Coordinates of C-alpha atoms and ligand atoms in Angstrom, one line a residue:
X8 CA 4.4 -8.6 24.1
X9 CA 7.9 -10.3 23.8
X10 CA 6.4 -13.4 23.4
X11 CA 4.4 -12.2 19.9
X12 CA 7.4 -10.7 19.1
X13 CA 9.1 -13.8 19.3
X14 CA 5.9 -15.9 17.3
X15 CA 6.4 -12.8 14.9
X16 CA 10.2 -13.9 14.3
X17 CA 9.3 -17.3 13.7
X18 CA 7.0 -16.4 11.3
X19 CA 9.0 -14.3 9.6
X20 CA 12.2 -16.8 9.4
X21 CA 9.6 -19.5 8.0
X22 CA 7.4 -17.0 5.7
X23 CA 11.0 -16.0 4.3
X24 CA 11.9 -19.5 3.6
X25 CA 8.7 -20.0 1.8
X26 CA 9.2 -17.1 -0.7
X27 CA 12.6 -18.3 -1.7
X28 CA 11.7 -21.9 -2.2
X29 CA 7.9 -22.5 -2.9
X30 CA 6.3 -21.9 -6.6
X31 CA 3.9 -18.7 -7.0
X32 CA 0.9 -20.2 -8.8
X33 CA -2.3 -18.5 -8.4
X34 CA -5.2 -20.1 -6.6
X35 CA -8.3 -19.9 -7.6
X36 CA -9.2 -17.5 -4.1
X37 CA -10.2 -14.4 -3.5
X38 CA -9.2 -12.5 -0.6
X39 CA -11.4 -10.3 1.8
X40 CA -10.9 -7.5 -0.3
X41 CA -11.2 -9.1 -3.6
X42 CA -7.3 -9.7 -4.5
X43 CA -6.9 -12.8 -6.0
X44 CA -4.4 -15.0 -3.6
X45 CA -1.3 -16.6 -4.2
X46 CA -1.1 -20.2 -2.7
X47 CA 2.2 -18.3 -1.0
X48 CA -0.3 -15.8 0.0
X49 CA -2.3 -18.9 1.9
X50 CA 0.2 -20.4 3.1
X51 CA 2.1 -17.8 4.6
X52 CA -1.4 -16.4 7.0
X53 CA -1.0 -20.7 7.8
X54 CA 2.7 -19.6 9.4
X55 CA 1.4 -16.7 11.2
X56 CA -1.8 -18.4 12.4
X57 CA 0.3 -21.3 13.5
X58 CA 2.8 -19.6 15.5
X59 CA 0.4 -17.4 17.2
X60 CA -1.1 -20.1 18.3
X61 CA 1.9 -20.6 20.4
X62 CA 1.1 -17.6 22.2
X63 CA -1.1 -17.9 24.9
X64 CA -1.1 -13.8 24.8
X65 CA -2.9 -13.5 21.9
X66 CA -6.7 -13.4 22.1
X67 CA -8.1 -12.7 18.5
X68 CA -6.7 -12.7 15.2
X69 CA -7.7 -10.5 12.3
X70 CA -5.5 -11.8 8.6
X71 CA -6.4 -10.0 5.5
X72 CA -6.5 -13.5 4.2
X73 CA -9.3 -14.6 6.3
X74 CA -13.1 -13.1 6.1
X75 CA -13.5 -13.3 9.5
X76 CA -11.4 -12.6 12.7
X77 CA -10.6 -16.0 14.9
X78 CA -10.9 -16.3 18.3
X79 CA -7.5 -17.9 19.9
X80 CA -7.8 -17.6 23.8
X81 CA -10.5 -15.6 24.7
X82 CA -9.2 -14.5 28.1
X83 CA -5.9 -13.0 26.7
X84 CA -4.9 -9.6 26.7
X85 CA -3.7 -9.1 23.3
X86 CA -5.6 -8.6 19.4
X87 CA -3.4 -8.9 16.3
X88 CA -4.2 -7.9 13.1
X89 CA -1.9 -9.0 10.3
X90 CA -0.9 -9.4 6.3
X91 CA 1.0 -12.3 6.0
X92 CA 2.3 -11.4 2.7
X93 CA 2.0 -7.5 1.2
X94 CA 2.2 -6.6 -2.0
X95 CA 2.7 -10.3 -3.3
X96 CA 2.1 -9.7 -6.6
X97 CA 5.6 -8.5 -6.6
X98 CA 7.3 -11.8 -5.9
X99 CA 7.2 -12.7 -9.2
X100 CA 9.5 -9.3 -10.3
X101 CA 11.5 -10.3 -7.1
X102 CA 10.7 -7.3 -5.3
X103 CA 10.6 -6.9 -1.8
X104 CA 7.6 -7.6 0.0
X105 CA 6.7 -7.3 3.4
X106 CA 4.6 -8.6 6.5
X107 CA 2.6 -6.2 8.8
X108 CA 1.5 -6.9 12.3
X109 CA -1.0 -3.9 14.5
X110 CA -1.3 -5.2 18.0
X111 CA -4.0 -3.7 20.0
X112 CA -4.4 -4.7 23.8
X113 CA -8.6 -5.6 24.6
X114 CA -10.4 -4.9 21.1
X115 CA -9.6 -3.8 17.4
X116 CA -10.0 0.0 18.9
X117 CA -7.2 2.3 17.2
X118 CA -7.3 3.7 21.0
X119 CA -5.9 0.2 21.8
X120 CA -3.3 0.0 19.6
X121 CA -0.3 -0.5 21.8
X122 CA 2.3 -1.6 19.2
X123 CA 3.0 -2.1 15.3
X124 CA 5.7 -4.4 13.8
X125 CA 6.8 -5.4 9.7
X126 CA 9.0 -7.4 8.6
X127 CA 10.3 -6.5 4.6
X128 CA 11.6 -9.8 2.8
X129 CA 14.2 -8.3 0.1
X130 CA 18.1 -8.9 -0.3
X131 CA 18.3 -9.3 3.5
X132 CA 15.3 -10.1 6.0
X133 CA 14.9 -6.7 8.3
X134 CA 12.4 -6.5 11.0
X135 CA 11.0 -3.3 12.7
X136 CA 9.1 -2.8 16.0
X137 CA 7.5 0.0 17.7
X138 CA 6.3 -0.3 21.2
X139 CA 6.7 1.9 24.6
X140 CA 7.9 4.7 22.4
X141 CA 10.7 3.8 20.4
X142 CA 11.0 2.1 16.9
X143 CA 13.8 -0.5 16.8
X144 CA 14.8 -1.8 13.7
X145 CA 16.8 -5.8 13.6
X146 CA 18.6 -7.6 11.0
X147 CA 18.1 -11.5 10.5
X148 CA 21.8 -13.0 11.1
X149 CA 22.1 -16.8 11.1
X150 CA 18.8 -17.3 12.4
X151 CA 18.5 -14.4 14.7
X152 CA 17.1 -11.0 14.6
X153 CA 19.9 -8.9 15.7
X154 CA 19.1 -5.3 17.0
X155 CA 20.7 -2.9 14.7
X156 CA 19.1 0.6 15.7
X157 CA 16.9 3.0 17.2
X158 CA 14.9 4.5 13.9
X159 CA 14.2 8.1 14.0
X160 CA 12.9 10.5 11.6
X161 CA 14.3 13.5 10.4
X162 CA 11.7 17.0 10.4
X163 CA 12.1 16.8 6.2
X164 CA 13.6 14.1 3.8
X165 CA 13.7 14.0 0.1
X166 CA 12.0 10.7 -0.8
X167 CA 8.6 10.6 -2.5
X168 CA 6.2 7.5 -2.9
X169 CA 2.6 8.5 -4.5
X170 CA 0.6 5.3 -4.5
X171 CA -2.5 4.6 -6.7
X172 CA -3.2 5.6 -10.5
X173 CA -2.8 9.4 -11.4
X174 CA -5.3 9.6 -13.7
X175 CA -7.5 8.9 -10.9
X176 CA -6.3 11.4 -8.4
X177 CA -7.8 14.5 -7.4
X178 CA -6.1 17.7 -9.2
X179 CA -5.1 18.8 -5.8
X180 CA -3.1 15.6 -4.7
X181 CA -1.5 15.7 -8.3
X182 CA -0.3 19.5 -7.6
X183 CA 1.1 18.4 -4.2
X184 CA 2.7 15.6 -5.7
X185 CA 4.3 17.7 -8.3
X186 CA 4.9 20.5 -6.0
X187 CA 7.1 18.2 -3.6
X188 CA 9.0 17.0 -7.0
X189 CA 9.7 20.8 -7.9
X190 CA 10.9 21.3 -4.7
X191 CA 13.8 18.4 -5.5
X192 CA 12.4 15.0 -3.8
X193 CA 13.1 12.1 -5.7
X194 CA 10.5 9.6 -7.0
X195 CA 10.8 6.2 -5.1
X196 CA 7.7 3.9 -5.5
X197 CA 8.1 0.0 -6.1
X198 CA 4.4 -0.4 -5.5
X199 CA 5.2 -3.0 -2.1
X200 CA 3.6 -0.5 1.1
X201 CA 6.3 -2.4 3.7
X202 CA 9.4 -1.6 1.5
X203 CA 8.5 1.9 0.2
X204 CA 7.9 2.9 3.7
X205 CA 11.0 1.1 5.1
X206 CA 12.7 3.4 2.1
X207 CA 11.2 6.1 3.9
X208 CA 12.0 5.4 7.4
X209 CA 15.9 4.4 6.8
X210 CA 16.2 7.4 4.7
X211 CA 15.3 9.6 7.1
X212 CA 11.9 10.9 5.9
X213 CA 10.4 12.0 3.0
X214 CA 6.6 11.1 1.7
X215 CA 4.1 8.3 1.3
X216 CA 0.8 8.6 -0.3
X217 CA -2.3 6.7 -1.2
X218 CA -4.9 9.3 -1.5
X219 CA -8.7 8.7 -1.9
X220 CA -9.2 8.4 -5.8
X221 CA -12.2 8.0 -8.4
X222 CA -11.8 4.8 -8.7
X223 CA -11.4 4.1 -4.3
X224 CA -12.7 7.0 -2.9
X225 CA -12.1 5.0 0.5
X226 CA -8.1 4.3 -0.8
X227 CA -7.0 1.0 -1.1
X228 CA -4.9 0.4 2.0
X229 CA -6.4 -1.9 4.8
X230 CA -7.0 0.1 8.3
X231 CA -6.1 -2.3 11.4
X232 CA -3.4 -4.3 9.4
X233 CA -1.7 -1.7 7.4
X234 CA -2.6 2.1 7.7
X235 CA -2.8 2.2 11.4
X236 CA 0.3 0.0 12.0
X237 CA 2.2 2.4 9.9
X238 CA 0.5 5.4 11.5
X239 CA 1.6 4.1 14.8
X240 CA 4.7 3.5 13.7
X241 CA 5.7 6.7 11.9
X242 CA 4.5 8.5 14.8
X243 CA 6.9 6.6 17.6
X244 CA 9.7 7.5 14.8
X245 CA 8.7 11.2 15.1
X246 CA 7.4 11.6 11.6
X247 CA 3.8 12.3 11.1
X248 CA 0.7 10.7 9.5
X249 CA -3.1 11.8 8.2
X250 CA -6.1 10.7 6.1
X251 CA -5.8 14.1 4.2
X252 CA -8.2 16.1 7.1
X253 CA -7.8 13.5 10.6
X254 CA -5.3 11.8 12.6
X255 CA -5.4 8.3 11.0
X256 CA -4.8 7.4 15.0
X257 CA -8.5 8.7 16.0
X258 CA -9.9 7.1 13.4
X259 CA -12.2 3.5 14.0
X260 CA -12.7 1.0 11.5
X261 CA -16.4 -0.1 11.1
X262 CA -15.2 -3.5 9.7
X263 CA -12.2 -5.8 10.2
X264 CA -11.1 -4.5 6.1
X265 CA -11.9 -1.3 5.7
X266 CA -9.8 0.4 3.9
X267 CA -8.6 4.7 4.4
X268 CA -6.8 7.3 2.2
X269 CA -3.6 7.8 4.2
X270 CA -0.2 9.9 4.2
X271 CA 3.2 8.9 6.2
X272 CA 6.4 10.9 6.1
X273 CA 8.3 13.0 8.4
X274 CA 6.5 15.9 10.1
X275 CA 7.4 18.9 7.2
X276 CA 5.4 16.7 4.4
X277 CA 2.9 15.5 6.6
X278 CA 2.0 19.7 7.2
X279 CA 2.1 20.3 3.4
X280 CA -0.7 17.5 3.0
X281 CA -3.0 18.5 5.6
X282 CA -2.9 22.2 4.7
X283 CA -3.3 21.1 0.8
X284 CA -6.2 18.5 1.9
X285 CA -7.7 21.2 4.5
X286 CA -8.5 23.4 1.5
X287 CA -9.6 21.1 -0.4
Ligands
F6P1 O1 -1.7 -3.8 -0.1 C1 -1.7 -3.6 -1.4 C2 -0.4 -2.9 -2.0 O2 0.2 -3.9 -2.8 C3 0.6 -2.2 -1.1 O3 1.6 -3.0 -0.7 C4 1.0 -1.1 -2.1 O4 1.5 0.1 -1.4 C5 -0.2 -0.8 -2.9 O5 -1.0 -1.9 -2.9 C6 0.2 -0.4 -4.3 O6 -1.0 0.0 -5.0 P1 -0.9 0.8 -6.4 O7 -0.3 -0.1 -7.3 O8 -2.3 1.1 -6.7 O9 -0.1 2.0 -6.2

């Protein structure tokens, strides 16, 4: 584990230089789930891919840049699946983004996932790691990731982040959503998953959603690279997680990019959604 942690800070030192020095110019690629890639979108799963390769660990890769998974040592313990580069399309705002690792020990099984890492790329580059039951969150100082602190939730926060277009949204998600905003949480959504759940996190809870909407009734966020690292993650911080009705943490992806509704926040929002989505 520590030494794809360590390919994981490499990466992220290198993927960081990349954003603040290389142009953004679209290529003329489509990702495995249809978005159109930047050439920083490319070259950033080339980073990753090349310093897993380092790791004699790491058995199978799974990119959301690449259709299919690739086999590295096929002997080794560990299976990583990864986003190089969320929520890109914000570079050009100069937005945070983020990178998201889910590493599952023997298969792509959610029942194997045994650790979840991001990194968010913003004013400062901050790296957070949840393994063995705690969620430790480092800062990037002269080269180093320095350990900073242990993150945990709080039962309640104030922050809320609804993801995907309302006019698409079942009525019941838009009366929760409004219901947590009558109740005083503030709106906080950049449209970047890693840095509008690092808001979350650092802030001491509050909510996360992207529901299951006309247009996606399956959602939009990615299962073993996004929505299940997260899960893991909010869950070692002692928040809470769901698709709406299950446990994203039980829940198997057919493919390598399926996609799932899901919810993250601390463990009093997390209740309100399933007993909203349980009538529902
Ligand atoms: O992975 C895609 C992504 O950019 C996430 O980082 C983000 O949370 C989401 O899409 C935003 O989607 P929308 O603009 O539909 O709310």
């Amino acid at each position: 584990m520590k030494e794809i942690l360590s390919a994981i800070e490499r990466a992220a030192i290198r993927i960081k230089h990349e954003i603040d020095t290389k142009d953004i110019e679209y290529s003329q690629q489509m990702n495995s789930t249809g978005d159109t890639q930047l050439q920083l979108d490319i070259k950033c799963d080339l980073v990753v891919e090349e310093e897993f390769t380092k790791a004699e660990t790491i058995n199978t890769i799974v990119s959301e840049e690449q259709e299919h998974s690739l086999v590295m040592n096929k002997d080794a313990k560990y299976f990583v699946a990864f986003d190089p580069l969320d929520g890109s399309s914000l570079i050009d705002v100069n937005l945070s983004v983020g990178s998201i690792f889910g590493i599952y020990d023997g298969s792509f099984s959610v029942k194997n996932l045994v650790a979840a890492c991001y990194v968010v790329y913003g004013p400062r580059t901050e790296l957070v790691f949840a393994h063995d039951g705690e969620v430790k969150f480092y800062l990037l100082q002269d080269g180093v990731f320095v350990f900073v602190k242990n993150i945990v939730l709080k039962e309640k926060g104030k922050l809320n982040a609804p993801g995907g277009t309302q006019q698409n949204w079942p009525p019941y998600h838009k009366a929760m959503v409004d219901g947590l905003f009558q109740e005083g949480y503030r709106l906080r959504y950049s449209g970047g998953m890693v840095p509008d759940l690092h808001q979350i996190l650092l802030k001491g809870g509050g909510l996360f959603s992207y529901p299951s909407t006309s247009d996606k009734p399956e959602g939009k966020l990615r299962m073993l690279y996004e929505a299940l690292p997260f899960a893991f993650i909010f869950k070692t911080a002692g928040g809470d997680q769901t698709d709406g009705k299950n446990d994203l943490l039980t829940m198997e992806a057919k493919h390598i990019h399926d996609t799932t509704p899901c919810f993250f926040g601390s463990k009093y929002e997390i209740a309100r959604v399933k007993d909203v989505y349980a009538g529902n």
